């Protein structure tokens, strides 16, 4: 069995795991943020209970009470939420290494952006990954971290800077995923390095019959709130590889920033709504931003519409620029099977994929990193052929 084939399976299994653990993590995270925002003052007068909620789910009634700072005695059994987050990161990191580091010359490096050796790209990617967390954590712990509004503004500026740098180092798709991996790493590190250690200290204090220090609760809460705003932007980034019109655009770092901030606005709408406020301008603003992106990114009508070339010419271009990967048995190193099942060896096959070809060729997503060095003229010809209805002659 060859390595590329096994790598496809590793890709599938890791992605599946990443999705499952991510759903579990985000589910509990959204649930607890919502719960916190919807707590009512307790009815039974226990002074340690800060708030409570009754709810009904799955055929039963639930009565939840939040203790601030802690209950009088440590309960015998305490459920922790951490493995969902840890496994999301472990699976995501392995996937990132497998695709973006393992095949850096295809997915991370784009000579049209910056010509660098794959190992240099991998080093830069790793440094950004670690540096992002260190910088974020330092700012949160500094006096700046005490004001949520300041922190929010710094966060937005930092996202802009990271998106800019990443999109000027790597090919668009890799750049987006780099920012996503950095953000995801920050979110999981918040759990592993701040929230869980703080909770441990609180539990240990209670075991020693001491009052737990409320600052750990505050710190944990702050990071958990940050995570909630990062969730929607990260989820967009994780699905972005399917949508080259986002990361192949010339202003891709602005697109990343705009969609990321729109996601945070939408999340803010839900957080406020849970608190009983209805700030509809938030999702309206997000929709306006996205509408602006859709409008401004639209390709000019008839772009590249030279006279449609004869089909034989199309076939020659495809054979020299696409088929090394898109063949039943690819000759390109690292490909065990045709990517996405797209095979373009016979005339029928080429015509079958014409519409998909337009999207991929127009956005310059294909060939990835322009590995096969397609020319602008050839792109124009392929597009003109598709625009003319992909004729068979
Ligand atoms: C270096 C290998 C390589 C070359 C050369 C290449 N592709 Fe691809 N192609 C890929 C990979 C990898 C994917 C899957 C991308 C992904 O994971 O979303 C893909 C996916 C596609 C898809 C499916 C997109 C989707 O998401 O449904 C189309 C269509 C496509 N390529 C067309 C082309 C065309 C047209 C050319 C030539 C101009 C070309 N490719 C050249 C590697 C290549």
Coordinates of C-alpha atoms and ligand atoms in Angstrom, one line a residue:
X1 CA 0.0 0.0 0.0
X2 CA 1.4 3.3 -0.9
X3 CA 1.8 6.3 1.4
X4 CA -0.6 8.6 -0.5
X5 CA -3.4 6.1 -0.2
X6 CA -2.9 5.6 3.5
X7 CA -2.7 9.4 3.9
X8 CA -6.1 9.7 2.3
X9 CA -7.6 7.4 4.9
X10 CA -5.8 9.2 7.8
X11 CA -7.2 12.4 6.4
X12 CA -10.7 11.0 6.4
X13 CA -10.5 9.5 9.9
X14 CA -8.9 12.5 11.5
X15 CA -11.4 14.8 9.9
X16 CA -14.3 12.7 11.2
X17 CA -12.9 12.7 14.7
X18 CA -12.2 16.4 14.5
X19 CA -15.8 17.1 13.5
X20 CA -17.3 14.9 16.2
X21 CA -15.2 16.2 19.0
X22 CA -15.6 19.8 17.8
X23 CA -19.4 19.4 17.8
X24 CA -19.3 18.0 21.3
X25 CA -17.0 20.8 22.5
X26 CA -18.9 23.7 20.8
X27 CA -22.2 22.2 22.0
X28 CA -21.2 22.2 25.7
X29 CA -19.5 25.6 25.3
X30 CA -22.6 27.2 23.7
X31 CA -24.8 25.5 26.3
X32 CA -22.9 26.8 29.3
X33 CA -22.7 30.4 27.9
X34 CA -26.4 30.3 27.3
X35 CA -27.1 28.9 30.7
X36 CA -25.0 31.6 32.4
X37 CA -26.9 34.3 30.5
X38 CA -30.3 32.9 31.4
X39 CA -29.9 32.2 35.1
X40 CA -32.6 33.6 37.4
X41 CA -32.1 34.6 41.1
X42 CA -32.5 31.5 43.2
X43 CA -35.8 30.9 44.9
X44 CA -34.7 28.8 47.8
X45 CA -32.5 31.5 49.3
X46 CA -29.2 29.6 49.5
X47 CA -26.7 32.5 49.7
X48 CA -24.1 30.5 47.8
X49 CA -26.3 30.0 44.8
X50 CA -25.8 32.8 42.3
X51 CA -28.5 31.8 39.9
X52 CA -30.7 28.9 38.7
X53 CA -32.6 27.7 35.8
X54 CA -35.3 25.1 35.2
X55 CA -35.5 23.5 31.8
X56 CA -37.1 20.6 30.1
X57 CA -35.3 18.4 27.6
X58 CA -35.5 14.8 26.4
X59 CA -38.6 14.0 28.4
X60 CA -37.3 15.2 31.8
X61 CA -37.1 18.3 33.9
X62 CA -33.7 19.7 34.9
X63 CA -32.9 22.1 37.8
X64 CA -29.5 23.7 37.5
X65 CA -27.9 26.0 40.1
X66 CA -24.7 27.9 39.7
X67 CA -22.6 28.3 42.8
X68 CA -20.4 31.4 43.0
X69 CA -17.7 31.0 44.1
X70 CA -18.3 27.4 45.1
X71 CA -20.6 25.1 47.1
X72 CA -19.9 24.7 50.8
X73 CA -18.6 21.2 50.4
X74 CA -17.0 19.6 47.4
X75 CA -19.5 17.1 45.9
X76 CA -18.3 13.5 45.8
X77 CA -18.5 13.4 42.0
X78 CA -17.6 16.3 39.8
X79 CA -17.9 16.2 36.0
X80 CA -15.2 18.1 34.1
X81 CA -15.4 19.3 30.6
X82 CA -12.0 19.1 28.9
X83 CA -11.5 16.1 26.7
X84 CA -13.9 17.4 24.0
X85 CA -11.6 20.5 23.7
X86 CA -8.4 18.5 23.9
X87 CA -9.4 16.0 21.3
X88 CA -10.6 18.7 19.0
X89 CA -7.2 20.2 19.0
X90 CA -5.3 16.9 18.8
X91 CA -7.3 15.7 15.8
X92 CA -7.2 19.1 14.2
X93 CA -3.5 19.5 14.7
X94 CA -2.7 16.1 13.2
X95 CA -4.9 17.0 10.2
X96 CA -3.2 20.3 9.7
X97 CA 0.2 18.6 9.9
X98 CA -0.9 15.9 7.5
X99 CA -2.2 18.3 4.9
X100 CA -0.6 21.7 5.2
X101 CA 2.8 20.7 6.6
X102 CA 3.0 17.2 4.9
X103 CA 2.1 18.6 1.5
X104 CA 3.3 22.1 2.0
X105 CA 4.4 22.6 -1.6
X106 CA 0.8 22.0 -2.7
X107 CA -1.2 23.6 0.1
X108 CA 0.9 26.1 2.0
X109 CA 3.4 27.5 -0.5
X110 CA 2.2 29.5 -3.5
X111 CA 5.2 31.0 -5.5
X112 CA 2.9 33.7 -6.8
X113 CA 2.5 34.9 -3.2
X114 CA 6.0 34.2 -1.8
X115 CA 8.4 31.7 -3.2
X116 CA 9.8 29.7 -0.3
X117 CA 11.0 26.2 0.4
X118 CA 8.4 24.0 2.0
X119 CA 10.4 23.5 5.2
X120 CA 10.6 27.3 5.6
X121 CA 6.9 27.6 5.2
X122 CA 6.4 24.8 7.8
X123 CA 8.7 26.6 10.3
X124 CA 6.9 29.9 9.7
X125 CA 3.5 28.2 10.2
X126 CA 4.7 26.6 13.5
X127 CA 6.2 29.8 14.8
X128 CA 3.0 31.7 14.1
X129 CA 1.0 28.9 15.8
X130 CA 3.0 29.1 19.0
X131 CA 3.6 32.9 18.8
X132 CA -0.1 33.6 18.5
X133 CA -1.0 31.9 21.7
X134 CA 1.9 33.5 23.6
X135 CA 1.0 37.0 22.5
X136 CA -2.7 36.6 23.2
X137 CA -2.1 35.2 26.6
X138 CA 0.4 38.0 27.6
X139 CA -2.1 40.6 26.5
X140 CA -4.9 39.0 28.5
X141 CA -2.8 38.8 31.6
X142 CA -1.6 42.4 31.2
X143 CA -3.5 45.5 32.5
X144 CA -5.1 45.7 29.0
X145 CA -6.8 42.5 29.7
X146 CA -9.0 44.0 32.4
X147 CA -11.1 46.0 30.0
X148 CA -13.3 43.8 27.7
X149 CA -13.8 46.6 25.2
X150 CA -10.1 47.4 24.8
X151 CA -9.4 43.7 24.6
X152 CA -12.1 43.3 21.9
X153 CA -10.5 46.1 19.8
X154 CA -7.0 44.6 20.2
X155 CA -8.4 41.2 19.2
X156 CA -9.9 42.6 16.0
X157 CA -6.7 44.5 15.1
X158 CA -4.7 41.3 15.9
X159 CA -6.9 39.3 13.6
X160 CA -6.4 41.8 10.8
X161 CA -2.6 41.7 11.3
X162 CA -2.5 37.9 11.4
X163 CA -4.8 37.6 8.3
X164 CA -2.6 40.1 6.5
X165 CA 0.7 38.4 7.4
X166 CA -0.6 34.9 6.7
X167 CA -2.1 35.8 3.3
X168 CA 1.2 37.4 2.3
X169 CA 3.3 34.4 3.3
X170 CA 1.2 31.5 2.1
X171 CA -1.2 30.5 -0.7
X172 CA -4.8 31.7 0.1
X173 CA -6.1 28.3 1.2
X174 CA -3.2 27.6 3.5
X175 CA -3.2 31.2 4.8
X176 CA -6.9 30.8 5.9
X177 CA -6.3 27.5 7.6
X178 CA -3.2 28.9 9.3
X179 CA -5.3 31.6 10.9
X180 CA -8.0 29.0 11.7
X181 CA -5.4 26.8 13.4
X182 CA -4.0 29.7 15.3
X183 CA -7.4 30.7 16.6
X184 CA -8.3 27.1 17.4
X185 CA -5.1 26.7 19.3
X186 CA -5.8 29.8 21.4
X187 CA -9.3 28.4 22.2
X188 CA -8.0 25.1 23.3
X189 CA -5.0 26.6 25.2
X190 CA -7.6 28.7 27.0
X191 CA -9.1 25.5 28.3
X192 CA -5.9 23.7 29.0
X193 CA -3.7 26.5 30.4
X194 CA -6.2 28.8 32.1
X195 CA -9.7 27.4 32.7
X196 CA -8.8 23.8 33.8
X197 CA -5.8 24.8 36.0
X198 CA -7.8 27.5 37.7
X199 CA -10.6 25.0 38.4
X200 CA -8.1 22.6 39.8
X201 CA -6.7 25.2 42.1
X202 CA -10.3 26.0 43.3
X203 CA -10.9 22.3 44.0
X204 CA -7.6 21.8 45.8
X205 CA -8.4 24.8 48.0
X206 CA -11.7 23.3 48.9
X207 CA -10.0 19.9 49.7
X208 CA -7.8 21.8 52.2
X209 CA -11.0 23.4 53.7
X210 CA -10.0 26.8 52.4
X211 CA -12.1 29.2 50.5
X212 CA -11.2 29.1 46.8
X213 CA -9.8 32.3 45.3
X214 CA -12.6 33.9 43.2
X215 CA -10.0 35.3 40.7
X216 CA -9.7 31.8 39.1
X217 CA -13.4 31.8 38.4
X218 CA -13.1 35.3 36.9
X219 CA -10.2 34.4 34.7
X220 CA -11.8 31.2 33.5
X221 CA -15.0 33.0 32.7
X222 CA -13.2 35.6 30.7
X223 CA -11.4 33.0 28.5
X224 CA -14.6 31.1 28.0
X225 CA -16.4 34.2 26.8
X226 CA -13.5 34.8 24.3
X227 CA -13.9 31.3 23.0
X228 CA -17.5 31.9 22.3
X229 CA -16.8 34.8 20.0
X230 CA -14.1 32.9 18.2
X231 CA -16.3 29.9 17.5
X232 CA -18.1 31.2 14.5
X233 CA -15.1 32.7 12.7
X234 CA -13.2 29.5 13.2
X235 CA -16.0 27.4 11.8
X236 CA -16.1 29.6 8.7
X237 CA -12.4 29.1 8.2
X238 CA -12.6 25.4 8.6
X239 CA -15.1 25.1 5.7
X240 CA -13.5 27.8 3.6
X241 CA -11.3 25.4 1.6
X242 CA -14.4 24.5 -0.4
X243 CA -14.9 28.1 -1.4
X244 CA -12.0 29.4 -3.5
X245 CA -13.8 32.7 -4.1
X246 CA -13.0 33.6 -0.5
X247 CA -9.3 32.8 -0.3
X248 CA -8.3 33.2 -3.9
X249 CA -9.5 36.8 -4.1
X250 CA -6.8 39.5 -4.2
X251 CA -8.1 41.0 -1.0
X252 CA -8.4 37.6 0.7
X253 CA -7.1 38.8 4.0
X254 CA -9.9 41.5 4.1
X255 CA -12.5 38.8 3.2
X256 CA -11.2 36.7 6.1
X257 CA -11.3 39.5 8.5
X258 CA -14.8 40.7 7.4
X259 CA -16.4 37.2 7.5
X260 CA -14.6 36.5 10.8
X261 CA -15.9 39.7 12.4
X262 CA -19.4 39.1 11.0
X263 CA -19.4 35.7 12.7
X264 CA -18.5 37.3 16.0
X265 CA -21.3 39.9 15.6
X266 CA -23.8 37.1 15.0
X267 CA -22.6 35.3 18.1
X268 CA -22.9 38.6 20.1
X269 CA -26.6 38.8 18.9
X270 CA -27.3 35.4 20.4
X271 CA -25.5 36.2 23.7
X272 CA -27.5 39.5 24.1
X273 CA -30.7 37.8 23.2
X274 CA -30.1 35.2 25.9
X275 CA -29.8 38.2 28.2
X276 CA -33.2 39.5 27.0
X277 CA -31.9 42.1 24.6
X278 CA -32.8 42.1 20.9
X279 CA -30.0 43.8 19.0
X280 CA -31.1 42.9 15.5
X281 CA -28.7 45.4 14.0
X282 CA -25.9 42.9 14.8
X283 CA -26.9 40.2 12.3
X284 CA -28.2 42.9 10.0
X285 CA -24.7 44.5 10.0
X286 CA -23.1 41.1 9.4
X287 CA -25.4 40.4 6.5
X288 CA -24.6 43.8 5.0
X289 CA -20.9 43.1 5.3
X290 CA -21.3 39.7 3.6
X291 CA -23.5 41.2 0.9
X292 CA -20.8 43.8 0.2
X293 CA -18.3 41.0 -0.1
X294 CA -20.5 39.1 -2.5
X295 CA -21.0 42.2 -4.7
X296 CA -17.4 43.4 -4.7
X297 CA -16.0 39.9 -5.3
X298 CA -18.2 39.1 -8.3
X299 CA -16.1 38.4 -11.4
X300 CA -16.7 40.8 -14.2
X301 CA -19.2 39.5 -16.7
X302 CA -17.5 38.0 -19.7
X303 CA -14.1 38.2 -18.1
X304 CA -11.5 36.5 -20.3
X305 CA -14.1 36.0 -22.9
X306 CA -11.9 35.5 -25.9
X307 CA -13.3 33.6 -28.8
X308 CA -14.0 30.1 -27.6
X309 CA -11.1 27.8 -28.7
X310 CA -11.6 24.5 -30.5
X311 CA -12.1 21.6 -28.2
X312 CA -8.9 20.0 -29.2
X313 CA -7.0 23.0 -27.8
X314 CA -8.9 22.7 -24.5
X315 CA -8.0 19.1 -24.3
X316 CA -4.4 19.9 -24.8
X317 CA -4.4 22.5 -22.0
X318 CA -6.2 20.1 -19.6
X319 CA -3.8 17.3 -20.5
X320 CA -0.7 19.3 -19.7
X321 CA -2.0 21.4 -16.8
X322 CA -4.5 19.2 -15.0
X323 CA -4.2 15.5 -15.8
X324 CA -1.1 14.8 -13.8
X325 CA -3.4 15.0 -10.8
X326 CA -6.8 14.5 -12.3
X327 CA -6.3 11.1 -13.8
X328 CA -7.6 7.7 -12.7
X329 CA -3.9 7.0 -11.8
X330 CA -2.3 10.4 -11.1
X331 CA 1.4 10.7 -12.0
X332 CA 1.9 13.6 -9.6
X333 CA 3.8 12.6 -6.5
X334 CA 1.7 12.5 -3.4
X335 CA -1.6 11.7 -5.2
X336 CA -2.9 8.1 -4.8
X337 CA -6.3 8.8 -6.4
X338 CA -7.8 11.7 -8.5
X339 CA -8.5 14.5 -6.0
X340 CA -12.2 14.8 -5.2
X341 CA -12.8 12.0 -7.8
X342 CA -12.3 14.6 -10.6
X343 CA -10.9 12.8 -13.7
X344 CA -10.4 14.7 -16.9
X345 CA -8.7 12.3 -19.3
X346 CA -11.4 11.7 -22.0
X347 CA -13.4 14.4 -23.8
X348 CA -16.6 13.2 -22.0
X349 CA -14.9 13.6 -18.6
X350 CA -13.6 17.1 -19.5
X351 CA -17.1 18.3 -20.5
X352 CA -18.6 16.7 -17.5
X353 CA -16.5 18.9 -15.2
X354 CA -16.8 22.1 -17.2
X355 CA -18.9 24.0 -14.7
X356 CA -16.7 23.0 -11.7
X357 CA -13.6 23.8 -13.9
X358 CA -14.9 27.4 -14.4
X359 CA -15.0 28.0 -10.6
X360 CA -11.6 26.5 -10.0
X361 CA -9.8 28.1 -12.9
X362 CA -11.4 31.5 -12.6
X363 CA -10.5 31.8 -8.9
X364 CA -7.1 30.4 -9.7
X365 CA -7.6 27.7 -7.1
X366 CA -6.5 25.2 -9.7
X367 CA -3.9 24.1 -10.3
X368 CA -3.0 24.4 -6.6
X369 CA 0.0 26.8 -6.2
X370 CA 0.0 26.7 -10.0
X371 CA 2.2 23.7 -9.8
X372 CA 1.8 22.9 -13.4
X373 CA 2.4 26.5 -14.5
X374 CA -0.8 27.3 -16.4
X375 CA -0.6 30.6 -18.3
X376 CA -3.1 33.5 -18.1
X377 CA -3.8 32.9 -21.8
X378 CA -4.6 29.2 -21.2
X379 CA -6.9 30.2 -18.3
X380 CA -8.7 32.6 -20.6
X381 CA -9.2 29.9 -23.2
X382 CA -10.6 27.4 -20.7
X383 CA -13.0 30.0 -19.4
X384 CA -14.1 31.1 -22.8
X385 CA -14.8 27.5 -23.7
X386 CA -16.9 27.0 -20.7
X387 CA -18.7 30.4 -21.3
X388 CA -19.5 29.2 -24.8
X389 CA -21.4 26.2 -23.4
X390 CA -18.5 23.7 -23.3
X391 CA -18.9 22.7 -27.0
X392 CA -17.6 19.3 -28.0
X393 CA -16.0 20.5 -31.2
Ligands
LIG1 C1 -1.2 19.3 -8.2 C2 -2.3 18.6 -8.5 C3 -3.5 19.2 -9.2 C4 -3.5 19.8 -10.4 C5 -2.3 19.9 -11.4 C6 -4.9 20.2 -10.7 N1 -5.6 19.9 -9.6 FE1 -7.6 20.2 -9.4 N2 -7.6 19.4 -7.6 C7 -6.5 19.0 -6.9 C8 -6.8 18.8 -5.5 C9 -5.9 18.4 -4.4 C10 -8.2 19.0 -5.4 C11 -9.0 18.9 -4.1 C12 -9.1 20.2 -3.5 C13 -9.8 20.1 -2.1 O1 -9.3 19.4 -1.3 O2 -10.8 20.8 -2.0 C14 -8.7 19.4 -6.7 C15 -10.0 19.6 -7.0 C16 -10.4 20.0 -8.2 C17 -11.8 20.2 -8.6 C18 -13.0 19.9 -7.7 C19 -13.3 21.0 -6.8 C20 -14.3 20.7 -5.8 O3 -14.1 21.1 -4.6 O4 -15.3 20.1 -6.1 C21 -11.8 20.6 -9.9 C22 -13.1 20.9 -10.7 C23 -10.5 20.7 -10.3 N3 -9.6 20.3 -9.3 C24 -10.1 21.1 -11.6 C25 -8.8 21.3 -12.0 C26 -8.4 21.8 -13.3 C27 -9.3 22.3 -14.3 C28 -7.0 21.7 -13.3 C29 -6.1 22.2 -14.4 C30 -6.3 23.6 -14.9 C31 -6.6 21.1 -12.1 N4 -7.7 20.9 -11.3 C32 -5.3 20.9 -11.8 C33 -5.2 18.9 -7.4 C34 -4.8 19.3 -8.7

